[in-house]
Amino acid sequence: MSVASRYRQAWEGFWSEAPEERGAVFWDAEPTLTAARHLALFEPHLTDAQLPLIDLGCGNGTQTRFLADRFPHVVGADLAGAALDRARRADPDGRAAYRQLDAADKAEVEALHAELGDANVYLRGVLHQSAAEDRQPLADGLAVLLGTRAGRCWWSRRRPPNPSWRDWPRAPTGRRPSWRPSSGTASHPPRPPTAPSRTICGRPV
């Protein structure tokens, strides 16, 4: 099984088994606490706000819907079809478009770029959930999506708010995260926490 297939399988399993309740998944935060704050930082750096905006790693689409109310053409892209199914169900009016995409696959990102042209990219919690050796293909894919006219991409990495939220899927290991309650919350395979950081990156990525 290829690296890409293992990532896809891990995330399909994650989103198939995750609770449906709003906010049950760690990063399914209120947009006022996430995308809205990020928007204030990255919007001044956009060279053309009329370009399509790709919410890469959109998950169940909470941030995508927020962004779709503020940009004319927003596409939520995710590796997992199960995540996109949730995003579409939560967006019955079709405020955004949704696409399954492996951003580390050169052919897939080139096909999306050929369809959309240069695009601004909103990125929150994708690169740091990949193994270090797998991040360069993702960065290369971002460069393709941005093209020559797009402004910036954004990502953030934050420490879980309490010890019971220990981790989320990272490098594919064949082990799916557990949703058994632990002190009233879901539990995940352990990983050493990382210090909070925020970065705005320009192009090239």
CSV table of N, CA and C in Angstrom, one decimal, residues 32-170:
chain,number,residue,atom,x,y,z
A,32,THR,N,-15.4,31.9,14.7
A,32,THR,CA,-15.0,33.1,15.3
A,32,THR,C,-13.7,33.0,16.1
A,33,LEU,N,-13.3,31.7,16.4
A,33,LEU,CA,-12.1,31.5,17.2
A,33,LEU,C,-11.0,31.0,16.3
A,34,THR,N,-11.3,30.7,15.0
A,34,THR,CA,-10.3,30.2,14.1
A,34,THR,C,-10.2,31.0,12.8
A,35,ALA,N,-11.0,30.6,11.8
A,35,ALA,CA,-10.9,31.3,10.5
A,35,ALA,C,-11.1,32.8,10.6
A,36,ALA,N,-12.0,33.3,11.4
A,36,ALA,CA,-12.2,34.7,11.5
A,36,ALA,C,-10.9,35.4,12.0
A,37,ARG,N,-10.2,34.8,13.0
A,37,ARG,CA,-9.0,35.4,13.4
A,37,ARG,C,-7.9,35.3,12.4
A,38,HIS,N,-7.8,34.2,11.7
A,38,HIS,CA,-6.8,34.0,10.7
A,38,HIS,C,-7.1,34.9,9.5
A,39,LEU,N,-8.3,35.1,9.2
A,39,LEU,CA,-8.7,36.0,8.1
A,39,LEU,C,-8.2,37.4,8.3
A,40,ALA,N,-8.3,37.9,9.5
A,40,ALA,CA,-7.8,39.2,9.8
A,40,ALA,C,-6.3,39.4,9.5
A,41,LEU,N,-5.6,38.2,9.6
A,41,LEU,CA,-4.1,38.2,9.4
A,41,LEU,C,-3.7,38.0,8.0
A,42,PHE,N,-4.4,37.1,7.3
A,42,PHE,CA,-4.0,36.8,6.0
A,42,PHE,C,-4.6,37.6,4.9
A,43,GLU,N,-5.8,38.1,5.1
A,43,GLU,CA,-6.5,38.9,4.1
A,43,GLU,C,-5.7,40.1,3.5
A,44,PRO,N,-5.0,40.8,4.4
A,44,PRO,CA,-4.3,42.0,3.8
A,44,PRO,C,-3.1,41.5,2.9
A,45,HIS,N,-2.8,40.2,2.9
A,45,HIS,CA,-1.7,39.8,2.1
A,45,HIS,C,-2.1,39.2,0.8
A,46,LEU,N,-3.4,39.1,0.6
A,46,LEU,CA,-4.0,38.5,-0.7
A,46,LEU,C,-3.8,39.5,-1.8
A,47,THR,N,-3.1,39.1,-2.9
A,47,THR,CA,-2.9,40.0,-4.0
A,47,THR,C,-4.2,40.1,-4.8
A,48,ASP,N,-5.1,39.2,-4.7
A,48,ASP,CA,-6.4,39.2,-5.5
A,48,ASP,C,-7.4,38.4,-4.7
A,49,ALA,N,-8.3,39.1,-4.0
A,49,ALA,CA,-9.3,38.4,-3.2
A,49,ALA,C,-10.4,37.8,-4.0
A,50,GLN,N,-10.4,38.1,-5.3
A,50,GLN,CA,-11.4,37.5,-6.2
A,50,GLN,C,-11.0,36.1,-6.8
A,51,LEU,N,-9.7,35.7,-6.5
A,51,LEU,CA,-9.3,34.4,-6.9
A,51,LEU,C,-10.1,33.4,-6.1
A,52,PRO,N,-10.2,32.1,-6.7
A,52,PRO,CA,-10.8,31.1,-5.8
A,52,PRO,C,-10.0,30.9,-4.6
A,53,LEU,N,-10.7,30.5,-3.5
A,53,LEU,CA,-10.0,30.2,-2.2
A,53,LEU,C,-10.2,28.7,-1.9
A,54,ILE,N,-9.2,28.0,-1.7
A,54,ILE,CA,-9.2,26.6,-1.4
A,54,ILE,C,-9.0,26.4,0.1
A,55,ASP,N,-9.9,25.8,0.8
A,55,ASP,CA,-9.8,25.5,2.2
A,55,ASP,C,-9.2,24.1,2.2
A,56,LEU,N,-7.9,23.9,2.3
A,56,LEU,CA,-7.2,22.7,2.1
A,56,LEU,C,-7.2,21.9,3.4
A,57,GLY,N,-7.7,20.7,3.4
A,57,GLY,CA,-7.9,19.9,4.7
A,57,GLY,C,-9.2,20.4,5.4
A,58,CYS,N,-10.2,20.6,4.6
A,58,CYS,CA,-11.5,21.2,5.1
A,58,CYS,C,-12.2,20.4,6.1
A,59,GLY,N,-12.0,19.1,6.2
A,59,GLY,CA,-12.7,18.3,7.2
A,59,GLY,C,-14.2,18.3,6.9
A,60,ASN,N,-15.0,18.6,8.0
A,60,ASN,CA,-16.4,18.6,7.9
A,60,ASN,C,-16.9,20.0,7.4
A,61,GLY,N,-16.0,20.9,7.0
A,61,GLY,CA,-16.4,22.1,6.3
A,61,GLY,C,-16.9,23.3,7.2
A,62,THR,N,-16.7,23.3,8.5
A,62,THR,CA,-17.1,24.4,9.4
A,62,THR,C,-16.4,25.7,9.0
A,63,GLN,N,-15.1,25.6,8.7
A,63,GLN,CA,-14.4,26.9,8.4
A,63,GLN,C,-14.7,27.2,6.9
A,64,THR,N,-14.9,26.2,6.1
A,64,THR,CA,-15.2,26.4,4.7
A,64,THR,C,-16.5,27.3,4.5
A,65,ARG,N,-17.5,26.9,5.3
A,65,ARG,CA,-18.8,27.7,5.1
A,65,ARG,C,-18.6,29.1,5.6
A,66,PHE,N,-17.8,29.3,6.6
A,66,PHE,CA,-17.5,30.7,7.1
A,66,PHE,C,-16.8,31.5,6.0
A,67,LEU,N,-15.8,30.9,5.4
A,67,LEU,CA,-15.1,31.5,4.3
A,67,LEU,C,-16.0,31.8,3.1
A,68,ALA,N,-16.9,30.9,2.8
A,68,ALA,CA,-17.8,31.0,1.6
A,68,ALA,C,-18.7,32.2,1.8
A,69,ASP,N,-18.9,32.7,3.0
A,69,ASP,CA,-19.8,33.9,3.1
A,69,ASP,C,-18.9,35.2,2.9
A,70,ARG,N,-17.6,35.0,2.7
A,70,ARG,CA,-16.8,36.2,2.6
A,70,ARG,C,-15.9,36.2,1.3
A,71,PHE,N,-15.9,35.1,0.6
A,71,PHE,CA,-15.2,35.1,-0.7
A,71,PHE,C,-16.1,34.6,-1.8
A,72,PRO,N,-16.0,35.0,-3.0
A,72,PRO,CA,-16.9,34.7,-4.1
A,72,PRO,C,-16.9,33.2,-4.5
A,73,HIS,N,-15.7,32.5,-4.4
A,73,HIS,CA,-15.6,31.2,-4.9
A,73,HIS,C,-14.7,30.4,-3.9
A,74,VAL,N,-15.3,29.6,-3.1
A,74,VAL,CA,-14.6,28.8,-2.1
A,74,VAL,C,-14.7,27.3,-2.4
A,75,VAL,N,-13.6,26.6,-2.3
A,75,VAL,CA,-13.6,25.1,-2.5
A,75,VAL,C,-13.0,24.5,-1.3
A,76,GLY,N,-13.8,23.6,-0.7
A,76,GLY,CA,-13.3,22.8,0.4
A,76,GLY,C,-12.7,21.5,-0.1
A,77,ALA,N,-11.4,21.3,0.2
A,77,ALA,CA,-10.7,20.1,-0.4
A,77,ALA,C,-10.2,19.3,0.8
A,78,ASP,N,-10.4,18.0,0.7
A,78,ASP,CA,-10.0,17.1,1.7
A,78,ASP,C,-9.6,15.7,1.1
A,79,LEU,N,-8.7,15.0,1.8
A,79,LEU,CA,-8.3,13.7,1.3
A,79,LEU,C,-9.4,12.7,1.5
A,80,ALA,N,-10.2,12.9,2.5
A,80,ALA,CA,-11.2,11.9,2.9
A,80,ALA,C,-12.6,12.2,2.4
A,81,GLY,N,-13.1,11.2,1.6
A,81,GLY,CA,-14.5,11.4,1.1
A,81,GLY,C,-15.5,11.4,2.3
A,82,ALA,N,-15.2,10.7,3.4
A,82,ALA,CA,-16.2,10.7,4.5
A,82,ALA,C,-16.3,12.1,5.1
A,83,ALA,N,-15.2,12.8,5.1
A,83,ALA,CA,-15.2,14.2,5.6
A,83,ALA,C,-16.0,15.1,4.7
A,84,LEU,N,-15.8,14.9,3.4
A,84,LEU,CA,-16.6,15.7,2.4
A,84,LEU,C,-18.1,15.4,2.4
A,85,ASP,N,-18.4,14.2,2.7
A,85,ASP,CA,-19.8,13.8,2.9
A,85,ASP,C,-20.5,14.7,4.0
A,86,ARG,N,-19.8,14.8,5.1
A,86,ARG,CA,-20.3,15.6,6.2
A,86,ARG,C,-20.3,17.1,5.8
A,87,ALA,N,-19.3,17.5,5.1
A,87,ALA,CA,-19.3,18.9,4.7
A,87,ALA,C,-20.5,19.3,3.8
A,88,ARG,N,-20.8,18.4,2.9
A,88,ARG,CA,-21.9,18.6,2.0
A,88,ARG,C,-23.2,18.6,2.7
A,89,ARG,N,-23.4,17.6,3.6
A,89,ARG,CA,-24.6,17.6,4.4
A,89,ARG,C,-24.8,18.8,5.2
A,90,ALA,N,-23.8,19.4,5.7
A,90,ALA,CA,-23.9,20.6,6.5
A,90,ALA,C,-24.0,21.9,5.7
A,91,ASP,N,-24.0,21.7,4.4
A,91,ASP,CA,-24.0,22.9,3.5
A,91,ASP,C,-25.1,22.6,2.4
A,92,PRO,N,-26.4,22.5,2.8
A,92,PRO,CA,-27.4,22.1,1.9
A,92,PRO,C,-27.6,23.2,0.8
A,93,ASP,N,-27.3,24.4,1.1
A,93,ASP,CA,-27.5,25.5,0.1
A,93,ASP,C,-26.3,25.6,-0.9
A,94,GLY,N,-25.3,24.8,-0.7
A,94,GLY,CA,-24.2,24.8,-1.6
A,94,GLY,C,-23.4,26.1,-1.6
A,95,ARG,N,-23.1,26.6,-0.5
A,95,ARG,CA,-22.4,27.9,-0.4
A,95,ARG,C,-21.0,27.7,-0.9
A,96,ALA,N,-20.4,26.5,-0.7
A,96,ALA,CA,-19.1,26.2,-1.2
A,96,ALA,C,-19.1,25.0,-2.1
A,97,ALA,N,-18.1,24.8,-2.9
A,97,ALA,CA,-17.9,23.5,-3.6
A,97,ALA,C,-16.9,22.6,-2.8
A,98,TYR,N,-17.0,21.3,-3.0
A,98,TYR,CA,-16.2,20.4,-2.3
A,98,TYR,C,-15.5,19.4,-3.2
A,99,ARG,N,-14.2,19.1,-3.0
A,99,ARG,CA,-13.5,18.3,-3.9
A,99,ARG,C,-12.6,17.3,-3.1
A,100,GLN,N,-12.6,16.1,-3.5
A,100,GLN,CA,-11.6,15.2,-2.8
A,100,GLN,C,-10.3,15.4,-3.5
A,101,LEU,N,-9.2,15.6,-2.7
A,101,LEU,CA,-7.9,16.0,-3.3
A,101,LEU,C,-6.8,15.4,-2.4
A,102,ASP,N,-5.8,14.8,-3.0
A,102,ASP,CA,-4.6,14.5,-2.4
A,102,ASP,C,-3.6,15.5,-2.8
A,103,ALA,N,-3.3,16.5,-1.9
A,103,ALA,CA,-2.5,17.7,-2.2
A,103,ALA,C,-1.1,17.3,-2.4
A,104,ALA,N,-0.7,16.1,-2.1
A,104,ALA,CA,0.7,15.6,-2.3
A,104,ALA,C,0.8,14.9,-3.7
A,105,ASP,N,-0.3,14.8,-4.4
A,105,ASP,CA,-0.3,14.1,-5.7
A,105,ASP,C,-0.2,15.1,-6.8
A,106,LYS,N,0.9,15.1,-7.5
A,106,LYS,CA,1.2,16.2,-8.5
A,106,LYS,C,0.1,16.2,-9.6
A,107,ALA,N,-0.3,15.1,-10.0
A,107,ALA,CA,-1.3,15.0,-11.1
A,107,ALA,C,-2.7,15.6,-10.6
A,108,GLU,N,-3.0,15.3,-9.3
A,108,GLU,CA,-4.3,15.8,-8.8
A,108,GLU,C,-4.3,17.3,-8.6
A,109,VAL,N,-3.2,17.9,-8.1
A,109,VAL,CA,-3.2,19.3,-7.9
A,109,VAL,C,-3.0,20.0,-9.2
A,110,GLU,N,-2.3,19.5,-10.1
A,110,GLU,CA,-2.2,20.1,-11.5
A,110,GLU,C,-3.6,20.1,-12.2
A,111,ALA,N,-4.4,19.1,-12.0
A,111,ALA,CA,-5.7,19.0,-12.6
A,111,ALA,C,-6.6,20.1,-11.9
A,112,LEU,N,-6.5,20.2,-10.6
A,112,LEU,CA,-7.4,21.2,-10.0
A,112,LEU,C,-6.9,22.6,-10.4
A,113,HIS,N,-5.6,22.9,-10.5
A,113,HIS,CA,-5.1,24.2,-10.9
A,113,HIS,C,-5.6,24.5,-12.3
A,114,ALA,N,-5.6,23.5,-13.2
A,114,ALA,CA,-6.0,23.7,-14.6
A,114,ALA,C,-7.5,24.1,-14.6
A,115,GLU,N,-8.3,23.6,-13.6
A,115,GLU,CA,-9.7,23.9,-13.6
A,115,GLU,C,-9.9,25.2,-13.0
A,116,LEU,N,-9.2,25.6,-11.9
A,116,LEU,CA,-9.5,26.8,-11.1
A,116,LEU,C,-8.6,28.0,-11.5
A,117,GLY,N,-7.4,27.7,-12.0
A,117,GLY,CA,-6.4,28.7,-12.1
A,117,GLY,C,-5.7,28.9,-10.8
A,118,ASP,N,-5.0,30.0,-10.7
A,118,ASP,CA,-4.3,30.3,-9.4
A,118,ASP,C,-5.3,30.5,-8.4
A,119,ALA,N,-5.0,30.0,-7.2
A,119,ALA,CA,-6.0,30.1,-6.1
A,119,ALA,C,-5.3,30.5,-4.8
A,120,ASN,N,-6.0,31.3,-4.0
A,120,ASN,CA,-5.5,31.5,-2.6
A,120,ASN,C,-5.8,30.2,-1.8
A,121,VAL,N,-5.0,29.9,-0.8
A,121,VAL,CA,-5.1,28.7,0.0
A,121,VAL,C,-5.2,29.0,1.4
A,122,TYR,N,-6.2,28.5,2.1
A,122,TYR,CA,-6.3,28.5,3.6
A,122,TYR,C,-5.9,27.1,4.1
A,123,LEU,N,-4.9,27.1,4.9
A,123,LEU,CA,-4.4,25.8,5.4
A,123,LEU,C,-4.3,25.8,6.9
A,124,ARG,N,-5.0,24.9,7.6
A,124,ARG,CA,-5.0,24.9,9.0
A,124,ARG,C,-4.9,23.4,9.5
A,125,GLY,N,-3.7,23.1,10.0
A,125,GLY,CA,-3.5,21.8,10.5
A,125,GLY,C,-3.5,20.6,9.5
A,126,VAL,N,-2.6,20.8,8.5
A,126,VAL,CA,-2.4,19.7,7.5
A,126,VAL,C,-0.9,19.3,7.6
A,127,LEU,N,0.0,20.2,7.3
A,127,LEU,CA,1.4,19.9,7.3
A,127,LEU,C,1.9,19.2,8.5
A,128,HIS,N,1.5,19.7,9.7
A,128,HIS,CA,2.1,19.2,10.9
A,128,HIS,C,1.4,17.9,11.3
A,129,GLN,N,0.4,17.4,10.6
A,129,GLN,CA,-0.2,16.1,10.8
A,129,GLN,C,0.4,15.1,9.9
A,130,SER,N,1.3,15.5,9.1
A,130,SER,CA,2.0,14.6,8.2
A,130,SER,C,3.4,14.3,8.7
A,131,ALA,N,3.9,13.1,8.4
A,131,ALA,CA,5.3,12.8,8.8
A,131,ALA,C,6.2,13.8,8.1
A,132,ALA,N,7.3,14.1,8.8
A,132,ALA,CA,8.3,15.1,8.3
A,132,ALA,C,8.7,14.8,6.8
A,133,GLU,N,8.9,13.5,6.6
A,133,GLU,CA,9.4,13.2,5.3
A,133,GLU,C,8.4,13.3,4.2
A,134,ASP,N,7.1,13.4,4.6
A,134,ASP,CA,6.0,13.5,3.6
A,134,ASP,C,5.6,15.0,3.3
A,135,ARG,N,6.2,15.9,4.0
A,135,ARG,CA,5.8,17.3,3.9
A,135,ARG,C,6.2,18.0,2.6
A,136,GLN,N,7.3,17.7,2.1
A,136,GLN,CA,7.8,18.3,0.9
A,136,GLN,C,6.8,18.2,-0.3
A,137,PRO,N,6.3,17.0,-0.6
A,137,PRO,CA,5.3,16.9,-1.7
A,137,PRO,C,4.0,17.7,-1.4
A,138,LEU,N,3.6,17.9,-0.1
A,138,LEU,CA,2.5,18.8,0.2
A,138,LEU,C,2.9,20.2,-0.1
A,139,ALA,N,4.1,20.6,0.3
A,139,ALA,CA,4.5,22.0,0.0
A,139,ALA,C,4.6,22.2,-1.5
A,140,ASP,N,5.0,21.2,-2.3
A,140,ASP,CA,5.1,21.4,-3.7
A,140,ASP,C,3.7,21.5,-4.3
A,141,GLY,N,2.7,20.7,-3.7
A,141,GLY,CA,1.4,20.8,-4.2
A,141,GLY,C,0.8,22.2,-3.9
A,142,LEU,N,1.1,22.8,-2.8
A,142,LEU,CA,0.6,24.1,-2.4
A,142,LEU,C,1.2,25.1,-3.5
A,143,ALA,N,2.4,25.0,-3.8
A,143,ALA,CA,3.0,25.9,-4.8
A,143,ALA,C,2.3,25.9,-6.1
A,144,VAL,N,1.8,24.7,-6.5
A,144,VAL,CA,1.1,24.5,-7.8
A,144,VAL,C,-0.3,25.2,-7.7
A,145,LEU,N,-1.0,25.0,-6.5
A,145,LEU,CA,-2.3,25.6,-6.4
A,145,LEU,C,-2.2,27.1,-6.3
A,146,LEU,N,-1.2,27.7,-5.7
A,146,LEU,CA,-1.0,29.1,-5.6
A,146,LEU,C,-0.7,29.7,-6.9
A,147,GLY,N,0.1,29.0,-7.7
A,147,GLY,CA,0.5,29.6,-9.0
A,147,GLY,C,1.3,30.8,-8.9
A,148,THR,N,1.1,31.8,-9.7
A,148,THR,CA,1.9,33.0,-9.7
A,148,THR,C,1.2,34.3,-9.2
A,149,ARG,N,-0.2,34.2,-9.1
A,149,ARG,CA,-0.9,35.4,-8.7
A,149,ARG,C,-1.5,35.3,-7.3
A,150,ALA,N,-1.5,34.2,-6.7
A,150,ALA,CA,-2.1,34.0,-5.3
A,150,ALA,C,-1.2,34.7,-4.3
A,151,GLY,N,-1.8,35.1,-3.2
A,151,GLY,CA,-1.0,35.8,-2.2
A,151,GLY,C,-0.4,35.0,-1.2
A,152,ARG,N,-1.1,34.4,-0.3
A,152,ARG,CA,-0.5,33.7,0.9
A,152,ARG,C,-1.3,32.4,1.2
A,153,CYS,N,-0.6,31.6,2.0
A,153,CYS,CA,-1.3,30.5,2.6
A,153,CYS,C,-1.0,30.6,4.1
A,154,TRP,N,-1.9,30.0,4.9
A,154,TRP,CA,-1.8,30.2,6.4
A,154,TRP,C,-1.9,28.8,7.0
A,155,TRP,N,-1.1,28.6,8.0
A,155,TRP,CA,-1.3,27.4,8.8
A,155,TRP,C,-1.1,27.7,10.3
A,156,SER,N,-1.7,26.9,11.2
A,156,SER,CA,-1.5,27.1,12.6
A,156,SER,C,-1.3,25.8,13.3
A,157,ARG,N,-0.6,25.8,14.3
A,157,ARG,CA,-0.4,24.6,15.1
A,157,ARG,C,-0.5,25.0,16.6
A,158,ARG,N,-1.4,24.2,17.3
A,158,ARG,CA,-1.6,24.6,18.7
A,158,ARG,C,-1.6,23.4,19.6
A,159,ARG,N,-1.3,23.6,20.8
A,159,ARG,CA,-1.3,22.6,21.8
A,159,ARG,C,-2.8,22.2,22.2
A,160,PRO,N,-3.1,21.0,22.3
A,160,PRO,CA,-4.5,20.6,22.7
A,160,PRO,C,-4.8,21.3,24.1
A,161,PRO,N,-6.1,21.7,24.3
A,161,PRO,CA,-6.4,22.5,25.4
A,161,PRO,C,-6.4,21.8,26.8
A,162,ASN,N,-6.4,20.5,26.8
A,162,ASN,CA,-6.2,19.8,28.1
A,162,ASN,C,-5.7,18.4,27.8
A,163,PRO,N,-5.1,17.7,28.8
A,163,PRO,CA,-4.4,16.5,28.6
A,163,PRO,C,-5.3,15.3,28.0
A,164,SER,N,-6.6,15.4,28.2
A,164,SER,CA,-7.4,14.3,27.7
A,164,SER,C,-7.5,14.3,26.2
A,165,TRP,N,-7.2,15.5,25.5
A,165,TRP,CA,-7.1,15.5,24.1
A,165,TRP,C,-5.7,15.3,23.7
A,166,ARG,N,-5.3,14.1,23.5
A,166,ARG,CA,-3.9,13.8,23.4
A,166,ARG,C,-3.3,13.9,22.0
A,167,ASP,N,-4.1,13.6,21.0
A,167,ASP,CA,-3.6,13.6,19.7
A,167,ASP,C,-4.7,13.4,18.7
A,168,TRP,N,-4.3,13.5,17.4
A,168,TRP,CA,-5.2,13.2,16.3
A,168,TRP,C,-4.4,12.5,15.2
A,169,PRO,N,-5.0,11.9,14.2
A,169,PRO,CA,-4.2,11.1,13.2
A,169,PRO,C,-3.1,12.0,12.7
A,170,ARG,N,-1.9,11.3,12.5
A,170,ARG,CA,-0.7,12.0,12.0
A,170,ARG,C,-0.2,11.1,10.9
